[in-house]
Amino acid sequence: MSMVHVAPEVHLVLDPMSSLLAAERDDVIQYSMDPIVERIDDLDKIADDLVNSLAPDRPLLSSFPGRENTSYNAGIYSNLFYGVIVGLVFSGILAIVIYMLSMTGGL
């Protein structure tokens, strides 16, 4: 955010961002906001990445191109695996209960 000195002899400056022509004053301190804007842009990218991590079909910030559905596919396979494991455990417990009841003559 720099000022262009249009006429230094009469102390006129131009703000190139807003095209504002004004008198230069000694009592006004101006700071450059460029480093802060760059940091805010980085934080904006990180915030967008956090939002994108909630949707399985969105690309992540540090992922390679073409990996948009990786989280979706990983979720399907892991849920399928855990479903099979829980189903086998439940079936095993049910088989043991049926076997114990048949041994005691309950059925």
XYZ file of N, CA, C and O in Angstrom:
428
model
N 0.846 -1.160 0.000
C 0.000 0.000 0.000
C 0.895 1.227 0.000
O 1.120 1.862 1.016
N 1.427 1.554 -1.129
C 2.320 2.689 -1.232
C 1.594 3.856 -1.888
O 0.629 3.678 -2.628
N 2.094 5.020 -1.597
C 1.540 6.236 -2.177
C 2.458 6.710 -3.293
O 3.677 6.591 -3.200
N 1.867 7.261 -4.320
C 2.623 7.834 -5.422
C 2.672 9.335 -5.213
O 1.627 9.981 -5.068
N 3.887 9.874 -5.188
C 4.043 11.321 -5.026
C 3.816 11.969 -6.387
O 4.675 11.953 -7.258
N 2.647 12.571 -6.556
C 2.272 13.176 -7.836
C 3.028 14.495 -8.027
O 3.654 14.720 -9.066
N 2.971 15.328 -7.037
C 3.665 16.616 -7.093
C 4.361 16.832 -5.753
O 3.752 17.337 -4.799
N 5.625 16.449 -5.645
C 6.309 16.571 -4.347
C 6.458 18.015 -3.867
O 6.501 18.266 -2.672
N 6.508 18.981 -4.799
C 6.694 20.368 -4.378
C 5.464 20.939 -3.686
O 5.570 21.827 -2.846
N 4.269 20.403 -4.008
C 3.048 20.868 -3.331
C 2.480 19.786 -2.413
O 1.386 19.927 -1.902
N 3.215 18.708 -2.217
C 2.865 17.610 -1.301
C 1.537 16.950 -1.656
O 0.656 16.766 -0.815
N 1.387 16.545 -2.905
C 0.211 15.797 -3.349
C 0.603 14.333 -3.544
O 1.630 14.030 -4.151
N -0.234 13.457 -3.018
C 0.007 12.017 -3.163
C -1.236 11.359 -3.751
O -2.349 11.854 -3.609
N -1.008 10.229 -4.402
C -2.102 9.471 -5.020
C -2.083 8.061 -4.468
O -1.038 7.403 -4.460
N -3.232 7.604 -3.997
C -3.383 6.219 -3.555
C -3.785 5.393 -4.774
O -4.887 5.566 -5.294
N -2.922 4.495 -5.258
C -3.246 3.756 -6.479
C -4.383 2.749 -6.310
O -5.014 2.370 -7.282
N -4.665 2.325 -5.096
C -5.733 1.349 -4.874
C -7.115 1.995 -4.986
O -8.040 1.391 -5.505
N -7.233 3.201 -4.481
C -8.544 3.857 -4.498
C -8.595 5.045 -5.459
O -9.647 5.681 -5.559
N -7.493 5.379 -6.103
C -7.393 6.530 -7.012
C -7.772 7.826 -6.314
O -8.440 8.692 -6.875
N -7.343 7.956 -5.086
C -7.644 9.141 -4.286
C -6.432 10.064 -4.294
O -5.324 9.652 -3.941
N -6.636 11.296 -4.701
C -5.590 12.317 -4.704
C -5.798 13.187 -3.475
O -6.876 13.746 -3.266
N -4.746 13.293 -2.650
C -4.898 14.029 -1.395
C -3.605 14.748 -1.062
O -2.542 14.480 -1.631
N -3.705 15.638 -0.091
C -2.529 16.367 0.382
C -1.769 15.490 1.372
O -2.364 14.817 2.216
N -0.455 15.516 1.248
C 0.383 14.750 2.166
C 0.541 15.528 3.463
O 0.817 16.725 3.452
N 0.346 14.828 4.586
C 0.422 15.486 5.883
C 1.492 14.819 6.719
O 1.725 13.619 6.630
N 2.118 15.594 7.569
C 3.174 15.066 8.429
C 2.622 14.380 9.670
O 3.310 13.564 10.288
N 1.398 14.688 10.065
C 0.837 14.125 11.290
C 0.126 12.795 11.067
O -0.426 12.233 12.002
N 0.125 12.276 9.859
C -0.540 11.012 9.560
C 0.523 9.943 9.342
O 1.455 10.128 8.547
N 0.403 8.864 10.052
C 1.334 7.746 9.906
C 0.635 6.672 9.086
O -0.507 6.305 9.357
N 1.341 6.168 8.119
C 0.753 5.147 7.247
C 1.615 3.897 7.300
O 2.835 3.966 7.154
N 0.974 2.766 7.506
C 1.662 1.486 7.543
C 1.272 0.676 6.323
O 0.146 0.752 5.840
N 2.183 -0.135 5.870
C 1.899 -1.026 4.747
C 1.161 -2.251 5.276
O 1.614 -2.906 6.219
N 0.034 -2.554 4.679
C -0.778 -3.694 5.108
C -0.512 -4.932 4.251
O -1.183 -5.944 4.412
N 0.450 -4.872 3.338
C 0.706 -5.999 2.435
C 1.083 -7.285 3.168
O 0.547 -8.352 2.842
N 1.983 -7.269 4.165
C 2.282 -8.536 4.860
C 1.075 -9.102 5.606
O 0.873 -10.311 5.658
N 0.255 -8.222 6.155
C -0.923 -8.680 6.887
C -1.942 -9.267 5.922
O -2.561 -10.301 6.206
N -2.100 -8.645 4.758
C -3.035 -9.158 3.755
C -2.588 -10.529 3.259
O -3.406 -11.431 3.051
N -1.264 -10.713 3.089
C -0.749 -12.027 2.675
C -1.042 -13.088 3.731
O -1.427 -14.213 3.406
N -0.858 -12.757 5.001
C -1.142 -13.717 6.079
C -2.627 -14.041 6.143
O -3.022 -15.180 6.374
N -3.472 -13.029 5.934
C -4.921 -13.255 5.942
C -5.323 -14.134 4.772
O -6.188 -15.006 4.902
N -4.682 -13.939 3.608
C -4.967 -14.811 2.464
C -4.578 -16.256 2.757
O -5.288 -17.188 2.386
N -3.431 -16.451 3.441
C -3.030 -17.809 3.828
C -4.036 -18.420 4.800
O -4.401 -19.594 4.679
N -4.485 -17.639 5.775
C -5.478 -18.133 6.726
C -6.810 -18.422 6.043
O -7.516 -19.364 6.420
N -7.138 -17.646 5.019
C -8.368 -17.887 4.264
C -8.284 -19.219 3.511
O -9.257 -19.974 3.461
N -7.113 -19.521 2.951
C -6.925 -20.814 2.273
C -7.061 -21.967 3.267
O -7.665 -22.996 2.959
N -6.494 -21.791 4.468
C -6.578 -22.841 5.487
C -8.016 -23.021 5.949
O -8.485 -24.150 6.143
N -8.752 -21.920 6.115
C -10.158 -22.021 6.521
C -10.988 -22.713 5.444
O -11.855 -23.538 5.747
N -10.723 -22.394 4.174
C -11.424 -23.086 3.084
C -11.093 -24.571 3.076
O -11.949 -25.406 2.784
N -9.844 -24.912 3.411
C -9.452 -26.318 3.474
C -10.183 -27.044 4.600
O -10.583 -28.200 4.447
N -10.377 -26.371 5.730
C -11.134 -26.983 6.829
C -12.584 -27.240 6.422
O -13.156 -28.280 6.735
N -13.175 -26.287 5.715
C -14.552 -26.475 5.250
C -14.606 -27.598 4.212
O -15.518 -28.429 4.220
N -13.615 -27.653 3.322
C -13.576 -28.705 2.307
C -13.340 -30.084 2.912
O -13.715 -31.087 2.320
N -12.699 -30.142 4.087
C -12.464 -31.447 4.706
C -13.752 -32.069 5.231
O -13.793 -33.266 5.491
N -14.805 -31.271 5.378
C -16.079 -31.813 5.836
C -16.849 -32.506 4.723
O -17.700 -33.339 4.987
N -16.570 -32.165 3.489
C -17.235 -32.783 2.341
C -16.273 -33.786 1.703
O -15.140 -33.435 1.387
N -16.682 -35.032 1.507
C -15.739 -36.035 0.997
C -15.408 -35.880 -0.479
O -14.465 -36.496 -0.948
N -16.127 -35.060 -1.207
C -15.859 -34.934 -2.641
C -15.094 -33.666 -2.995
O -14.910 -33.358 -4.163
N -14.621 -32.928 -2.024
C -13.869 -31.699 -2.281
C -12.367 -31.978 -2.145
O -11.946 -32.761 -1.304
N -11.539 -31.322 -2.957
C -10.087 -31.529 -2.843
C -9.528 -30.816 -1.606
O -9.991 -29.745 -1.229
N -8.521 -31.408 -1.010
C -7.866 -30.801 0.135
C -6.692 -29.945 -0.338
O -6.224 -30.080 -1.461
N -6.206 -29.087 0.531
C -5.191 -28.111 0.162
C -3.873 -28.771 -0.228
O -3.250 -28.395 -1.211
N -3.428 -29.765 0.497
C -2.123 -30.377 0.250
C -2.223 -31.714 -0.478
O -1.288 -32.496 -0.442
N -3.344 -31.990 -1.126
C -3.475 -33.261 -1.834
C -3.117 -33.090 -3.303
O -3.125 -31.996 -3.845
N -2.797 -34.210 -3.930
C -2.463 -34.193 -5.345
C -3.727 -34.041 -6.176
O -4.819 -34.388 -5.730
N -3.613 -33.552 -7.401
C -4.799 -33.416 -8.259
C -5.416 -34.769 -8.589
O -4.716 -35.769 -8.732
N -6.729 -34.810 -8.703
C -7.430 -36.045 -9.039
C -7.764 -36.915 -7.847
O -8.168 -38.060 -8.011
N -7.625 -36.411 -6.644
C -7.904 -37.198 -5.442
C -9.109 -36.658 -4.688
O -9.160 -36.691 -3.466
N -10.097 -36.191 -5.426
C -11.248 -35.553 -4.794
C -12.113 -36.552 -4.030
O -12.670 -36.236 -3.009
N -12.257 -37.779 -4.521
C -13.150 -38.760 -3.899
C -12.422 -39.750 -3.012
O -12.969 -40.789 -2.668
N -11.194 -39.454 -2.630
C -10.426 -40.393 -1.810
C -11.073 -40.588 -0.446
O -11.189 -41.718 0.032
N -11.502 -39.523 0.197
C -12.133 -39.644 1.516
C -13.453 -40.402 1.416
O -13.793 -41.194 2.301
N -14.180 -40.180 0.334
C -15.454 -40.876 0.135
C -15.228 -42.381 -0.011
O -15.898 -43.192 0.642
N -14.266 -42.764 -0.841
C -13.982 -44.189 -1.039
C -13.410 -44.829 0.221
O -13.748 -45.966 0.557
N -12.549 -44.114 0.929
C -11.998 -44.649 2.176
C -13.106 -44.847 3.210
O -13.094 -45.831 3.961
N -14.071 -43.953 3.250
C -15.197 -44.106 4.173
C -16.044 -45.319 3.840
O -16.485 -46.055 4.734
N -16.260 -45.565 2.550
C -17.044 -46.742 2.148
C -16.326 -48.025 2.546
O -16.919 -48.929 3.139
N -15.024 -48.116 2.236
C -14.287 -49.348 2.539
C -14.132 -49.578 4.035
O -14.256 -50.714 4.506
N -13.877 -48.525 4.800
C -13.727 -48.729 6.249
C -15.058 -49.096 6.896
O -15.112 -49.950 7.780
N -16.150 -48.482 6.460
C -17.458 -48.841 7.013
C -17.855 -50.252 6.605
O -18.469 -50.980 7.398
N -17.504 -50.654 5.396
C -17.768 -52.022 4.961
C -16.983 -53.012 5.806
O -17.525 -54.032 6.259
N -15.709 -52.708 6.067
C -14.878 -53.589 6.889
C -15.436 -53.716 8.304
O -15.591 -54.822 8.825
N -15.739 -52.584 8.927
C -16.259 -52.639 10.292
C -17.644 -53.284 10.346
O -17.977 -53.963 11.316
N -18.440 -53.112 9.299
C -19.737 -53.779 9.262
C -19.605 -55.285 9.195
O -20.345 -56.021 9.855
N -18.653 -55.760 8.385
C -18.423 -57.206 8.294
C -17.922 -57.747 9.632
O -18.376 -58.797 10.102
N -17.000 -57.035 10.278
C -16.463 -57.494 11.570
C -17.570 -57.548 12.622
O -17.712 -58.549 13.346
N -18.377 -56.516 12.719
C -19.462 -56.498 13.709
C -20.473 -57.596 13.389
O -20.966 -58.284 14.297
N -20.778 -57.797 12.110
C -21.705 -58.861 11.724
C -21.183 -60.241 12.075
O -21.939 -61.108 12.539
N -19.890 -60.488 11.845
C -19.298 -61.785 12.194
C -19.286 -62.013 13.703
O -19.556 -63.124 14.169
N -18.969 -60.969 14.467
C -18.977 -61.102 15.927
C -20.386 -61.391 16.421
O -20.607 -62.281 17.254
N -21.373 -60.669 15.902
C -22.760 -60.892 16.301
C -23.210 -62.301 15.916
O -23.864 -62.993 16.715
N -22.856 -62.741 14.700
C -23.238 -64.093 14.269
C -22.555 -65.150 15.119
O -23.165 -66.178 15.447
N -21.294 -64.915 15.485
C -20.583 -65.862 16.347
C -21.220 -65.971 17.716
O -21.393 -67.064 18.253
N -21.583 -64.841 18.307
C -22.239 -64.857 19.624
C -23.592 -65.547 19.527
O -23.966 -66.350 20.400
N -24.326 -65.267 18.463
C -25.626 -65.912 18.270
C -25.462 -67.424 18.093
O -26.250 -68.207 18.650
N -24.438 -67.859 17.371
C -24.193 -69.293 17.179
C -23.830 -69.947 18.505
O -24.282 -71.070 18.797
N -23.036 -69.273 19.320
C -22.676 -69.834 20.635
C -23.903 -69.939 21.527
O -24.102 -70.946 22.217
N -24.762 -68.933 21.502
C -25.989 -68.959 22.322
C -26.893 -70.098 21.858
O -27.449 -70.848 22.689
N -27.066 -70.252 20.565
C -27.913 -71.340 20.044
C -27.313 -72.693 20.396
O -28.029 -73.622 20.790
N -26.006 -72.840 20.297
C -25.349 -74.100 20.642
C -25.521 -74.413 22.132
O -25.805 -75.555 22.503
N -25.359 -73.390 22.991
C -25.507 -73.613 24.439
C -26.951 -73.986 24.781
O -27.187 -74.829 25.635
N -27.914 -73.328 24.095
C -29.305 -73.659 24.371
C -29.656 -75.056 23.877
O -30.454 -75.763 24.509
N -29.056 -75.490 22.773
C -29.338 -76.843 22.278
C -28.701 -77.899 23.164
O -29.203 -79.012 23.289
N -27.575 -77.563 23.797
C -26.906 -78.517 24.701
C -27.693 -78.671 26.003
O -27.707 -79.756 26.580
N -28.348 -77.642 26.434
C -29.105 -77.713 27.681
C -30.527 -78.186 27.431
O -31.273 -78.421 28.392
N -30.903 -78.314 26.181
C -32.256 -78.779 25.859
C -33.271 -77.676 25.909
O -34.468 -77.935 26.024
N -32.820 -76.429 25.846
C -33.726 -75.292 25.902
C -34.544 -75.110 24.624
O -35.656 -74.635 24.656
N -34.030 -75.537 23.497
C -34.768 -75.364 22.235
C -35.439 -76.615 21.819
O -35.241 -77.662 21.699
